[in-house]
Coordinates of C-alpha atoms in Angstrom, one line a residue:
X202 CA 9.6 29.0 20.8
X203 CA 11.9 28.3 18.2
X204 CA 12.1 24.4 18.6
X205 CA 8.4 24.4 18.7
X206 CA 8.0 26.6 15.1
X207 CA 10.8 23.7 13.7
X208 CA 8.4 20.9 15.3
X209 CA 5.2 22.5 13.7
X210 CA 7.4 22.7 10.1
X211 CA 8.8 19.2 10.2
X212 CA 5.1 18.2 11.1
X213 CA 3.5 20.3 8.0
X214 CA 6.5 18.6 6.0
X215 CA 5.2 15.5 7.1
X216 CA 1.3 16.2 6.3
X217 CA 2.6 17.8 3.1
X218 CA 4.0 14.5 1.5
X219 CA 0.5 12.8 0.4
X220 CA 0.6 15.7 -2.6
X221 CA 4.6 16.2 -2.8
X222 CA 4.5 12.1 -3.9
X223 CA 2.1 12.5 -6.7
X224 CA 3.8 15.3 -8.2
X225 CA 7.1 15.8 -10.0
X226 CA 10.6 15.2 -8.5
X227 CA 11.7 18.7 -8.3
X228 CA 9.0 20.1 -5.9
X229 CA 10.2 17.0 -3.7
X230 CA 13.7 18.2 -3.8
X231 CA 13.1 22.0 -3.0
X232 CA 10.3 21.7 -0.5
X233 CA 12.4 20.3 2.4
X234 CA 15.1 22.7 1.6
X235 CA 12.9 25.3 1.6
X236 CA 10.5 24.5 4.9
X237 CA 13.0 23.0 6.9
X238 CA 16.5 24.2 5.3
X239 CA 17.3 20.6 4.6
X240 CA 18.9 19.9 1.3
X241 CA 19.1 16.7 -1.0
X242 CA 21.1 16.7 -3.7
X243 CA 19.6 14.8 -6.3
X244 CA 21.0 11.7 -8.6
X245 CA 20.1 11.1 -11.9
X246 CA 16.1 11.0 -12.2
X247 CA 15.0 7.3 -12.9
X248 CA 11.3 6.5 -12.9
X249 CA 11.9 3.4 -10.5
X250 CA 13.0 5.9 -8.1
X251 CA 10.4 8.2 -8.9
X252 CA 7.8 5.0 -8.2
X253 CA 9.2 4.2 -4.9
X254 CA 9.9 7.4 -3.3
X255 CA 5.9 8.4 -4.2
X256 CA 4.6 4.7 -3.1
X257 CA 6.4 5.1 0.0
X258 CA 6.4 9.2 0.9
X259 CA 2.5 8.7 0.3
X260 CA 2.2 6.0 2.4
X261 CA 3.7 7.4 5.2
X262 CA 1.9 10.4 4.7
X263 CA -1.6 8.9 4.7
X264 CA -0.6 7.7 8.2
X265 CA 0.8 11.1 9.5
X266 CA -2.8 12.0 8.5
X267 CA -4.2 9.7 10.0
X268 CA -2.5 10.2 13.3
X269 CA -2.9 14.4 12.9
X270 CA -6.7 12.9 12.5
X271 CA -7.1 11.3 16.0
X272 CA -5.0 14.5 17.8
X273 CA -7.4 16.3 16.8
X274 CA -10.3 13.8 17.7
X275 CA -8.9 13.1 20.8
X276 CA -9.3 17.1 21.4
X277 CA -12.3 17.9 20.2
X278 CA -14.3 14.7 22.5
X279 CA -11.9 15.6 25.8
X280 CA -12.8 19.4 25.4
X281 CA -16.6 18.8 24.4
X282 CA -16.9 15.8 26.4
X283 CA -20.4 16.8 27.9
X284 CA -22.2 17.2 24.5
X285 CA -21.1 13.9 23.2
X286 CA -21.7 11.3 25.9
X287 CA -25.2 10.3 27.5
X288 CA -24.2 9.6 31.0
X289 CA -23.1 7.3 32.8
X290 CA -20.0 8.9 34.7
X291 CA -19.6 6.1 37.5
X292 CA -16.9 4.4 35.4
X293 CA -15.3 7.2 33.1
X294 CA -12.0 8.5 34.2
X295 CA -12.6 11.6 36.4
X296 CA -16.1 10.2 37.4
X297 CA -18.5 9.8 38.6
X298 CA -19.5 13.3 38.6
X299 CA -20.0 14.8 34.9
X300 CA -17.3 17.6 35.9
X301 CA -14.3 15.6 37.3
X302 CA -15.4 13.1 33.9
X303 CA -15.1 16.6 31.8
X304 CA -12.1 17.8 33.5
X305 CA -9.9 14.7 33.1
X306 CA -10.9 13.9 29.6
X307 CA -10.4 17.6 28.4
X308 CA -6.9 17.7 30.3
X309 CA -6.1 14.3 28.7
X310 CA -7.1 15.3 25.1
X311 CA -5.6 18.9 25.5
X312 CA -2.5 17.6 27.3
X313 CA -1.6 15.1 24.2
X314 CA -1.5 17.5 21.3
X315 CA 2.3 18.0 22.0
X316 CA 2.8 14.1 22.3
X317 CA 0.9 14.2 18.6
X318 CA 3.0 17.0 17.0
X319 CA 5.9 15.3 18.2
X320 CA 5.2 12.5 16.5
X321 CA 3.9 14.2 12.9
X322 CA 7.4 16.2 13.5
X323 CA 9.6 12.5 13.8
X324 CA 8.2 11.2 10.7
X325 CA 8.7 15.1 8.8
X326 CA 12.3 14.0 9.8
X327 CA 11.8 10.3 8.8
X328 CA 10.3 12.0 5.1
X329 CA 13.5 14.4 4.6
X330 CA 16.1 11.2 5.0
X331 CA 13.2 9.0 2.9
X332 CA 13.9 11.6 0.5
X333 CA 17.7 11.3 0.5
X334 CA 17.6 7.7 0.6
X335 CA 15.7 7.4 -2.5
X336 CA 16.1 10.1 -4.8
X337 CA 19.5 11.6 -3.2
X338 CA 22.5 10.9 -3.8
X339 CA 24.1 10.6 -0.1
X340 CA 21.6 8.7 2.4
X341 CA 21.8 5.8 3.9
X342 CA 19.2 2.7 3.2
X343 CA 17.5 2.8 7.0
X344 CA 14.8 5.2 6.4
X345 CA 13.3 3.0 3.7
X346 CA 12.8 -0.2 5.9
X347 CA 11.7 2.2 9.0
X348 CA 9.2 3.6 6.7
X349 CA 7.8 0.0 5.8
X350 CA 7.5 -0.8 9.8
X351 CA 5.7 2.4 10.4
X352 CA 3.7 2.3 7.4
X353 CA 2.6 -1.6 8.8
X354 CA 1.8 -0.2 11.9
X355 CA 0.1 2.4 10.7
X356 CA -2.1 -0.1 9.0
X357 CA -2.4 -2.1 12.3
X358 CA -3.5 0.7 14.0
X359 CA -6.2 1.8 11.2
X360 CA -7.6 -1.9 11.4
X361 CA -7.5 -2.0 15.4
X362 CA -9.1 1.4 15.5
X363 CA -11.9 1.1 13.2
X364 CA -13.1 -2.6 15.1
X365 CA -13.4 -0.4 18.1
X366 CA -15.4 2.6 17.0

């Protein structure tokens, strides 16, 4: 139970950065110690740092929404799968009967959620060494060009996503 309450916190870290980059630089420090025990100890304040750190914490936290966005989607149609189609179960997964169609999609949306959370928790992780990379004094340089790639594919996905709905 324990690894799951640290996977829920790393993944509230992670949805927490969109208004932890917009603020002040002390809130940014304390907040991971505080939710997730891990500590950054800071370097001298510079407002280039400041800039970065809140272009790219926010970034990554738009997408971390974004992906907490479709988990949830992804639940809600699987588990009220009935309500929002109009028929036509001979090709949807578990058809062609509107129950097996029900079943699988709920059991697919339902059976994801971890898959989700596990993802919002990496980049919670991915935010903490973001942090000490940028406004810490120990880090090393990695997280910042892992949080470019993810923050491109985040945008990739966006695009993609919003051509198929």
């Amino acid at each position: 139970m324990s690894l799951v309450l640290a996977w829920l916190r790393a993944a509230a870290y992670a949805l927490w950065a969109v208004p932890l980059a917009a603020g002040p630089i002390p809130p940014r420090l304390r907040v991971p110690r505080r939710l997730l025990g891990e500590w950054v100890n800071p370097r001298k304040y510079s407002a280039a740092r400041a800039f970065w750190h809140s272009m790219l914490s926010g970034a990554l936290g738009v997408v971390t929404w974004f992906l907490a966005f479709l988990a949830v989607l992804g639940a809600v149609r699987g588990l009220f799968y009935p309500l929002l189609t109009s028929g036509g179960y001979g090709n949807a997964w578990g058809g062609p009967t509107l129950a097996g169609a029900w079943a699988v999609h709920a059991l697919i949306g339902v059976a994801l959620l971890p898959v989700w959370l596990l993802l919002c928790a990496g980049i919670g992780a991915l935010q903490v060494r973001l942090t000490r990379a940028i406004l810490g004094r120990a880090g090393p340089r990695w997280p910042v060009a892992l949080t470019v790639l993810l923050c491109a594919a985040g945008v990739l996905l966006f695009v993609s996503w919003v051509q198929q709905v």
